[in-house]
Amino acid sequence: MWSTGEGSEERPVLVIGAAGLDLKGYAAGTLRLGATNPGQVRRSVGGVARNIAENLARLGHPVFLISAVADDEAGRWVLERTRSAGVNVEHVAVIPQGRTGTYLAVLDEQGNLVVAVDDMSILEAITPRYLQTRRALFEQAAMVVLDANLSPAALRMAVRLARRFGVLVAADPTSPTLAMRLRSILPELHLVTPNTAEAEALTGLPVSNVDEALFAARYLTALGVRVAIITMAELGLVYAAGDLSGHIPALRTEIVDFTGAGDALTAAVIFALLHGIPIEEAVRLGVAAAALTLRSRETVSPELSLERLYEQLVI
């Protein structure tokens, strides 16, 4: 029922959306607002689409990234790190007078996000015309993966091109505010992976416990989404796919940094579905990928592999 098509394990995934820097400040003790706090500041590559692409590449699936960076030191560093992880970045736009996207986050001593500022205005360069000129990438793709940092016009064009070539579409809502951009294309989506706040924005329903989350996931499938996964942090996730639905608890693990855990989960589920793994096992692999990422200070865990994911699963 959930086949992604013959040869999907060989065709590349096309991921479209944000790529940039993650700047994260880790408080060494109790965080005091309105004051300077001792701690550590770390820089890593980031961006939802870029993170998903790198996770897929580390799992061994071919992947192309469409994004935009500036022609500056930060942009060159993002491209080099992403390329070295196995992602094809030749279709990332390099903007001479632009500003490479940056995600600035402050985390408390437990690694919880306190506040963040996201500057991804450079993605305005990914216009519908830019996507049209790369329609050959859509034709050869096993799946197109979108993040909601893209403009509504770019999202619509990406969906239109995917539909033209009969390619499945997955989307990451990215934030509660940006999630609203996906509402009009929900019937076009094979997979969507909101967290609880994003699910509330997509559905207009409360999502404060597992039962409510299951109802919201089933509601998303009633709107046309084929596979809906709602992530719930320490409560794990819920999923709905046709007549199937369920709750998968989170794996017990050390938490160093929450950043990127959802992107890893999305990538692992996509990988599993493209490789013919049943939905129940696919979501368990997603939970394992999130747990592995939670233990890493990097936005994408350098230890990620399919073998490591299966090692964490309790059968």
mmCIF file of C-alpha atoms in Angstrom:
data_model
loop_
_atom_site.group_PDB
_atom_site.id
_atom_site.type_symbol
_atom_site.label_atom_id
_atom_site.label_comp_id
_atom_site.label_asym_id
_atom_site.label_seq_id
_atom_site.Cartn_x
_atom_site.Cartn_y
_atom_site.Cartn_z
ATOM 1 C CA MET A 1 0.000 0.000 0.000
ATOM 2 C CA TRP A 2 2.846 2.354 0.806
ATOM 3 C CA SER A 3 5.158 1.430 -2.088
ATOM 4 C CA THR A 4 7.152 4.405 -3.314
ATOM 5 C CA GLY A 5 7.651 2.971 -6.779
ATOM 6 C CA GLU A 6 10.051 0.602 -8.508
ATOM 7 C CA GLY A 7 13.671 1.706 -8.353
ATOM 8 C CA SER A 8 13.045 4.360 -5.698
ATOM 9 C CA GLU A 9 15.954 3.008 -3.648
ATOM 10 C CA GLU A 10 18.298 3.931 -6.522
ATOM 11 C CA ARG A 11 16.917 7.269 -7.724
ATOM 12 C CA PRO A 12 18.120 10.381 -5.841
ATOM 13 C CA VAL A 13 16.076 12.400 -3.381
ATOM 14 C CA LEU A 14 15.734 16.077 -4.280
ATOM 15 C CA VAL A 15 15.712 18.260 -1.149
ATOM 16 C CA ILE A 16 14.779 21.945 -1.451
ATOM 17 C CA GLY A 17 14.995 24.599 1.254
ATOM 18 C CA ALA A 18 17.316 26.186 3.786
ATOM 19 C CA ALA A 19 21.075 25.779 4.156
ATOM 20 C CA GLY A 20 23.213 27.935 6.400
ATOM 21 C CA LEU A 21 25.007 28.355 9.698
ATOM 22 C CA ASP A 22 23.837 27.226 13.113
ATOM 23 C CA LEU A 23 25.211 29.407 15.917
ATOM 24 C CA LYS A 24 24.341 27.891 19.288
ATOM 25 C CA GLY A 25 25.036 29.246 22.757
ATOM 26 C CA TYR A 26 24.994 26.681 25.579
ATOM 27 C CA ALA A 27 24.478 28.116 29.061
ATOM 28 C CA ALA A 28 26.836 26.676 31.674
ATOM 29 C CA GLY A 29 24.307 27.109 34.492
ATOM 30 C CA THR A 30 20.872 28.528 35.184
ATOM 31 C CA LEU A 31 20.049 30.920 32.356
ATOM 32 C CA ARG A 32 19.344 34.514 33.392
ATOM 33 C CA LEU A 33 17.378 36.584 30.908
ATOM 34 C CA GLY A 34 18.509 40.155 30.372
ATOM 35 C CA ALA A 35 22.050 39.292 31.492
ATOM 36 C CA THR A 36 25.286 37.872 30.109
ATOM 37 C CA ASN A 37 25.523 34.150 30.805
ATOM 38 C CA PRO A 38 28.736 32.084 30.889
ATOM 39 C CA GLY A 39 28.797 29.088 28.580
ATOM 40 C CA GLN A 40 29.978 27.895 25.180
ATOM 41 C CA VAL A 41 29.201 29.131 21.669
ATOM 42 C CA ARG A 42 29.525 26.651 18.814
ATOM 43 C CA ARG A 43 29.196 26.952 15.058
ATOM 44 C CA SER A 44 27.968 24.195 12.762
ATOM 45 C CA VAL A 45 26.334 23.825 9.383
ATOM 46 C CA GLY A 46 22.540 23.791 9.442
ATOM 47 C CA GLY A 47 19.285 24.567 7.681
ATOM 48 C CA VAL A 48 16.339 22.141 7.705
ATOM 49 C CA ALA A 49 16.637 21.030 4.072
ATOM 50 C CA ARG A 50 20.421 20.797 4.268
ATOM 51 C CA ASN A 51 20.215 18.743 7.462
ATOM 52 C CA ILE A 52 17.732 16.320 5.917
ATOM 53 C CA ALA A 53 19.940 16.022 2.839
ATOM 54 C CA GLU A 54 23.071 15.270 4.890
ATOM 55 C CA ASN A 55 21.250 12.695 7.012
ATOM 56 C CA LEU A 56 20.046 10.940 3.843
ATOM 57 C CA ALA A 57 23.557 10.967 2.392
ATOM 58 C CA ARG A 58 25.010 9.504 5.602
ATOM 59 C CA LEU A 59 22.404 6.742 5.392
ATOM 60 C CA GLY A 60 23.709 5.979 1.904
ATOM 61 C CA HIS A 61 20.995 7.412 -0.342
ATOM 62 C CA PRO A 62 21.938 9.690 -3.273
ATOM 63 C CA VAL A 63 20.666 13.230 -2.717
ATOM 64 C CA PHE A 64 20.604 16.587 -4.534
ATOM 65 C CA LEU A 65 20.157 19.867 -2.642
ATOM 66 C CA ILE A 66 18.586 23.034 -4.021
ATOM 67 C CA SER A 67 19.180 26.005 -1.726
ATOM 68 C CA ALA A 68 20.963 29.374 -1.686
ATOM 69 C CA VAL A 69 24.036 30.707 0.120
ATOM 70 C CA ALA A 70 26.044 33.900 -0.200
ATOM 71 C CA ASP A 71 29.400 34.185 -1.944
ATOM 72 C CA ASP A 72 31.201 34.598 1.382
ATOM 73 C CA GLU A 73 33.289 32.576 3.826
ATOM 74 C CA ALA A 74 30.207 31.209 5.566
ATOM 75 C CA GLY A 75 28.580 30.137 2.314
ATOM 76 C CA ARG A 76 31.724 28.429 1.079
ATOM 77 C CA TRP A 77 32.075 26.599 4.412
ATOM 78 C CA VAL A 78 28.467 25.389 4.283
ATOM 79 C CA LEU A 79 28.924 24.115 0.724
ATOM 80 C CA GLU A 80 32.200 22.355 1.482
ATOM 81 C CA ARG A 81 30.905 20.647 4.629
ATOM 82 C CA THR A 82 27.719 19.563 2.858
ATOM 83 C CA ARG A 83 29.573 18.299 -0.214
ATOM 84 C CA SER A 84 32.060 16.372 1.920
ATOM 85 C CA ALA A 85 29.139 14.598 3.646
ATOM 86 C CA GLY A 86 28.045 13.195 0.284
ATOM 87 C CA VAL A 87 25.367 15.678 -0.836
ATOM 88 C CA ASN A 88 25.364 16.968 -4.435
ATOM 89 C CA VAL A 89 25.389 20.783 -4.051
ATOM 90 C CA GLU A 90 25.959 21.856 -7.665
ATOM 91 C CA HIS A 91 22.424 23.299 -7.830
ATOM 92 C CA VAL A 92 22.771 25.467 -4.722
ATOM 93 C CA ALA A 93 22.567 29.111 -5.832
ATOM 94 C CA VAL A 94 25.545 31.262 -4.796
ATOM 95 C CA ILE A 95 24.414 34.877 -4.423
ATOM 96 C CA PRO A 96 27.208 37.486 -4.819
ATOM 97 C CA GLN A 97 25.606 40.213 -2.680
ATOM 98 C CA GLY A 98 23.616 37.944 -0.375
ATOM 99 C CA ARG A 99 23.834 36.975 3.283
ATOM 100 C CA THR A 100 24.217 33.280 4.079
ATOM 101 C CA GLY A 101 21.299 32.040 6.159
ATOM 102 C CA THR A 102 21.882 31.822 9.908
ATOM 103 C CA TYR A 103 20.054 30.163 12.788
ATOM 104 C CA LEU A 104 20.992 31.682 16.146
ATOM 105 C CA ALA A 105 19.885 29.702 19.207
ATOM 106 C CA VAL A 106 20.304 29.978 22.986
ATOM 107 C CA LEU A 107 20.005 26.714 24.924
ATOM 108 C CA ASP A 108 19.750 26.162 28.651
ATOM 109 C CA GLU A 109 21.990 23.853 30.693
ATOM 110 C CA GLN A 110 19.785 20.852 29.792
ATOM 111 C CA GLY A 111 20.081 21.556 26.062
ATOM 112 C CA ASN A 112 16.514 22.880 25.746
ATOM 113 C CA LEU A 113 15.914 25.699 23.290
ATOM 114 C CA VAL A 114 15.125 28.970 25.082
ATOM 115 C CA VAL A 115 14.960 31.342 22.118
ATOM 116 C CA ALA A 116 16.137 31.430 18.503
ATOM 117 C CA VAL A 117 16.359 33.838 15.594
ATOM 118 C CA ASP A 118 16.256 32.496 12.041
ATOM 119 C CA ASP A 119 17.507 34.558 9.071
ATOM 120 C CA MET A 120 16.772 32.701 5.825
ATOM 121 C CA SER A 121 15.860 35.659 3.591
ATOM 122 C CA ILE A 122 18.446 34.502 1.025
ATOM 123 C CA LEU A 123 15.995 31.770 0.010
ATOM 124 C CA GLU A 124 14.072 34.424 -1.916
ATOM 125 C CA ALA A 125 16.582 33.527 -4.661
ATOM 126 C CA ILE A 126 14.879 30.135 -5.053
ATOM 127 C CA THR A 127 12.089 31.388 -7.279
ATOM 128 C CA PRO A 128 9.584 29.388 -9.325
ATOM 129 C CA ARG A 129 11.693 30.164 -12.400
ATOM 130 C CA TYR A 130 14.838 28.843 -10.688
ATOM 131 C CA LEU A 131 13.033 25.592 -9.991
ATOM 132 C CA GLN A 132 11.656 25.350 -13.528
ATOM 133 C CA THR A 133 15.153 25.569 -14.975
ATOM 134 C CA ARG A 134 16.031 22.490 -12.896
ATOM 135 C CA ARG A 135 12.986 20.408 -13.783
ATOM 136 C CA ALA A 136 15.238 17.556 -14.950
ATOM 137 C CA LEU A 137 16.111 17.005 -11.275
ATOM 138 C CA PHE A 138 12.435 16.529 -10.497
ATOM 139 C CA GLU A 139 12.023 14.048 -13.348
ATOM 140 C CA GLN A 140 14.756 11.746 -12.042
ATOM 141 C CA ALA A 141 13.905 12.042 -8.329
ATOM 142 C CA ALA A 142 12.496 9.262 -6.155
ATOM 143 C CA MET A 143 11.007 11.925 -3.857
ATOM 144 C CA VAL A 144 11.005 15.711 -3.522
ATOM 145 C CA VAL A 145 11.459 16.984 0.048
ATOM 146 C CA LEU A 146 10.514 20.581 0.882
ATOM 147 C CA ASP A 147 10.991 22.757 3.931
ATOM 148 C CA ALA A 148 8.597 25.618 4.589
ATOM 149 C CA ASN A 149 11.324 28.275 4.495
ATOM 150 C CA LEU A 150 10.569 28.392 0.760
ATOM 151 C CA SER A 151 8.179 31.060 -0.474
ATOM 152 C CA PRO A 152 4.569 29.993 -1.095
ATOM 153 C CA ALA A 153 5.144 30.494 -4.840
ATOM 154 C CA ALA A 154 8.237 28.267 -4.803
ATOM 155 C CA LEU A 155 6.397 25.606 -2.809
ATOM 156 C CA ARG A 156 3.546 25.595 -5.330
ATOM 157 C CA MET A 157 5.959 25.335 -8.257
ATOM 158 C CA ALA A 158 7.867 22.469 -6.621
ATOM 159 C CA VAL A 159 4.625 20.565 -6.070
ATOM 160 C CA ARG A 160 3.513 21.277 -9.641
ATOM 161 C CA LEU A 161 6.771 19.946 -11.077
ATOM 162 C CA ALA A 162 6.661 16.866 -8.848
ATOM 163 C CA ARG A 163 3.086 16.175 -9.950
ATOM 164 C CA ARG A 164 4.055 16.553 -13.616
ATOM 165 C CA PHE A 165 6.649 13.795 -13.283
ATOM 166 C CA GLY A 166 4.687 11.607 -10.867
ATOM 167 C CA VAL A 167 7.139 12.116 -7.991
ATOM 168 C CA LEU A 168 6.169 11.834 -4.318
ATOM 169 C CA VAL A 169 6.458 14.951 -2.137
ATOM 170 C CA ALA A 170 7.416 15.187 1.554
ATOM 171 C CA ALA A 171 7.440 18.373 3.609
ATOM 172 C CA ASP A 172 8.858 19.583 6.926
ATOM 173 C CA PRO A 173 6.776 22.460 8.353
ATOM 174 C CA THR A 174 9.916 23.997 9.966
ATOM 175 C CA SER A 175 8.056 26.244 12.469
ATOM 176 C CA PRO A 176 4.463 26.955 13.532
ATOM 177 C CA THR A 177 4.466 30.220 11.574
ATOM 178 C CA LEU A 178 5.952 28.767 8.391
ATOM 179 C CA ALA A 179 3.750 25.660 8.646
ATOM 180 C CA MET A 180 0.822 27.759 7.435
ATOM 181 C CA ARG A 181 2.458 27.818 3.994
ATOM 182 C CA LEU A 182 1.821 24.079 3.668
ATOM 183 C CA ARG A 183 -1.899 24.124 4.347
ATOM 184 C CA SER A 184 -2.885 24.626 0.713
ATOM 185 C CA ILE A 185 -0.669 21.772 -0.527
ATOM 186 C CA LEU A 186 -1.494 19.151 2.127
ATOM 187 C CA PRO A 187 -3.476 16.979 -0.336
ATOM 188 C CA GLU A 188 -0.335 16.783 -2.503
ATOM 189 C CA LEU A 189 1.910 15.438 0.268
ATOM 190 C CA HIS A 190 2.970 11.823 0.664
ATOM 191 C CA LEU A 191 4.635 12.612 3.996
ATOM 192 C CA VAL A 192 4.520 15.469 6.496
ATOM 193 C CA THR A 193 6.418 15.544 9.815
ATOM 194 C CA PRO A 194 5.258 18.383 12.115
ATOM 195 C CA ASN A 195 5.981 18.682 15.806
ATOM 196 C CA THR A 196 3.046 19.370 18.122
ATOM 197 C CA ALA A 197 3.031 23.157 17.663
ATOM 198 C CA GLU A 198 3.327 22.808 13.887
ATOM 199 C CA ALA A 199 0.571 20.184 13.853
ATOM 200 C CA GLU A 200 -1.722 22.609 15.680
ATOM 201 C CA ALA A 201 -0.940 25.258 13.043
ATOM 202 C CA LEU A 202 -1.643 22.810 10.197
ATOM 203 C CA THR A 203 -4.876 21.394 11.590
ATOM 204 C CA GLY A 204 -6.311 24.024 13.931
ATOM 205 C CA LEU A 205 -6.689 21.228 16.502
ATOM 206 C CA PRO A 206 -5.199 20.976 20.018
ATOM 207 C CA VAL A 207 -2.219 18.607 20.195
ATOM 208 C CA SER A 208 -1.242 18.442 23.864
ATOM 209 C CA ASN A 209 -1.255 14.682 24.491
ATOM 210 C CA VAL A 210 -0.915 11.402 22.612
ATOM 211 C CA ASP A 211 -4.638 10.944 21.999
ATOM 212 C CA GLU A 212 -5.009 14.438 20.565
ATOM 213 C CA ALA A 213 -1.906 13.932 18.439
ATOM 214 C CA LEU A 214 -3.283 10.676 17.026
ATOM 215 C CA PHE A 215 -6.534 12.429 16.158
ATOM 216 C CA ALA A 216 -4.607 15.262 14.453
ATOM 217 C CA ALA A 217 -2.451 12.791 12.486
ATOM 218 C CA ARG A 218 -5.580 10.962 11.279
ATOM 219 C CA TYR A 219 -7.132 14.320 10.413
ATOM 220 C CA LEU A 220 -4.109 15.151 8.235
ATOM 221 C CA THR A 221 -4.572 11.885 6.358
ATOM 222 C CA ALA A 222 -8.260 12.729 5.923
ATOM 223 C CA LEU A 223 -7.099 15.963 4.245
ATOM 224 C CA GLY A 224 -5.095 13.903 1.742
ATOM 225 C CA VAL A 225 -1.666 13.396 3.341
ATOM 226 C CA ARG A 226 -0.645 9.770 2.848
ATOM 227 C CA VAL A 227 1.672 9.481 5.882
ATOM 228 C CA ALA A 228 1.407 11.927 8.806
ATOM 229 C CA ILE A 229 3.949 11.815 11.640
ATOM 230 C CA ILE A 230 3.689 14.147 14.638
ATOM 231 C CA THR A 231 6.796 14.329 16.819
ATOM 232 C CA MET A 232 6.252 14.885 20.542
ATOM 233 C CA ALA A 233 9.755 15.288 22.060
ATOM 234 C CA GLU A 234 10.058 13.065 25.151
ATOM 235 C CA LEU A 235 6.701 11.427 24.338
ATOM 236 C CA GLY A 236 8.063 10.045 21.062
ATOM 237 C CA LEU A 237 5.803 10.297 18.017
ATOM 238 C CA VAL A 238 2.450 9.309 16.611
ATOM 239 C CA TYR A 239 1.752 8.349 13.014
ATOM 240 C CA ALA A 240 -1.153 7.707 10.699
ATOM 241 C CA ALA A 241 -1.074 6.089 7.261
ATOM 242 C CA GLY A 242 -4.355 4.920 5.794
ATOM 243 C CA ASP A 243 -5.866 2.422 8.229
ATOM 244 C CA LEU A 244 -2.637 2.228 10.229
ATOM 245 C CA SER A 245 -1.855 4.500 13.170
ATOM 246 C CA GLY A 246 0.044 4.279 16.405
ATOM 247 C CA HIS A 247 2.296 5.762 19.065
ATOM 248 C CA ILE A 248 6.041 5.076 19.312
ATOM 249 C CA PRO A 249 7.667 6.114 22.623
ATOM 250 C CA ALA A 250 10.951 8.014 22.586
ATOM 251 C CA LEU A 251 14.149 6.080 23.264
ATOM 252 C CA ARG A 252 15.816 6.840 26.586
ATOM 253 C CA THR A 253 19.032 8.701 25.800
ATOM 254 C CA GLU A 254 21.399 11.390 26.992
ATOM 255 C CA ILE A 255 20.394 14.794 25.650
ATOM 256 C CA VAL A 256 23.167 17.153 24.615
ATOM 257 C CA ASP A 257 21.315 19.308 22.063
ATOM 258 C CA PHE A 258 17.808 19.120 20.584
ATOM 259 C CA THR A 259 18.819 20.893 17.357
ATOM 260 C CA GLY A 260 18.459 18.721 14.253
ATOM 261 C CA ALA A 261 16.717 15.773 15.921
ATOM 262 C CA GLY A 262 13.514 16.295 13.939
ATOM 263 C CA ASP A 263 15.454 16.606 10.681
ATOM 264 C CA ALA A 264 17.205 13.302 11.370
ATOM 265 C CA LEU A 265 13.869 11.630 12.096
ATOM 266 C CA THR A 266 12.389 12.925 8.832
ATOM 267 C CA ALA A 267 15.386 11.736 6.823
ATOM 268 C CA ALA A 268 15.384 8.269 8.382
ATOM 269 C CA VAL A 269 11.672 7.793 7.676
ATOM 270 C CA ILE A 270 12.129 8.935 4.072
ATOM 271 C CA PHE A 271 15.075 6.564 3.643
ATOM 272 C CA ALA A 272 13.080 3.673 5.081
ATOM 273 C CA LEU A 273 10.004 4.284 2.930
ATOM 274 C CA LEU A 274 12.088 4.578 -0.246
ATOM 275 C CA HIS A 275 13.780 1.285 0.588
ATOM 276 C CA GLY A 276 10.516 -0.596 1.076
ATOM 277 C CA ILE A 277 10.608 -0.744 4.865
ATOM 278 C CA PRO A 278 7.110 -0.994 6.425
ATOM 279 C CA ILE A 279 5.745 2.161 8.027
ATOM 280 C CA GLU A 280 5.846 0.755 11.581
ATOM 281 C CA GLU A 281 9.550 -0.034 11.246
ATOM 282 C CA ALA A 282 10.225 3.217 9.377
ATOM 283 C CA VAL A 283 8.945 5.353 12.237
ATOM 284 C CA ARG A 284 10.990 3.344 14.754
ATOM 285 C CA LEU A 285 14.095 4.045 12.685
ATOM 286 C CA GLY A 286 13.107 7.720 12.756
ATOM 287 C CA VAL A 287 12.937 7.680 16.552
ATOM 288 C CA ALA A 288 16.361 5.995 16.656
ATOM 289 C CA ALA A 289 17.822 8.678 14.363
ATOM 290 C CA ALA A 290 16.432 11.429 16.587
ATOM 291 C CA ALA A 291 17.923 9.784 19.690
ATOM 292 C CA LEU A 292 21.337 9.517 18.050
ATOM 293 C CA THR A 293 21.221 13.210 17.105
ATOM 294 C CA LEU A 294 20.173 14.278 20.599
ATOM 295 C CA ARG A 295 23.489 12.903 21.873
ATOM 296 C CA SER A 296 25.550 15.008 19.438
ATOM 297 C CA ARG A 297 26.589 18.657 19.585
ATOM 298 C CA GLU A 298 26.588 18.608 15.779
ATOM 299 C CA THR A 299 23.301 19.361 14.021
ATOM 300 C CA VAL A 300 23.776 16.118 12.064
ATOM 301 C CA SER A 301 25.387 13.262 13.965
ATOM 302 C CA PRO A 302 28.621 12.142 12.286
ATOM 303 C CA GLU A 303 27.914 8.652 13.674
ATOM 304 C CA LEU A 304 24.666 8.236 11.718
ATOM 305 C CA SER A 305 24.351 5.008 9.730
ATOM 306 C CA LEU A 306 21.641 2.433 9.163
ATOM 307 C CA GLU A 307 23.585 -0.053 11.301
ATOM 308 C CA ARG A 308 23.704 2.394 14.241
ATOM 309 C CA LEU A 309 19.940 2.945 13.975
ATOM 310 C CA TYR A 310 19.151 -0.760 14.111
ATOM 311 C CA GLU A 311 21.515 -1.174 17.078
ATOM 312 C CA GLN A 312 19.277 1.174 19.083
ATOM 313 C CA LEU A 313 15.986 -0.536 18.296
ATOM 314 C CA VAL A 314 14.479 -2.827 20.893
ATOM 315 C CA ILE A 315 12.616 -5.550 19.027
#
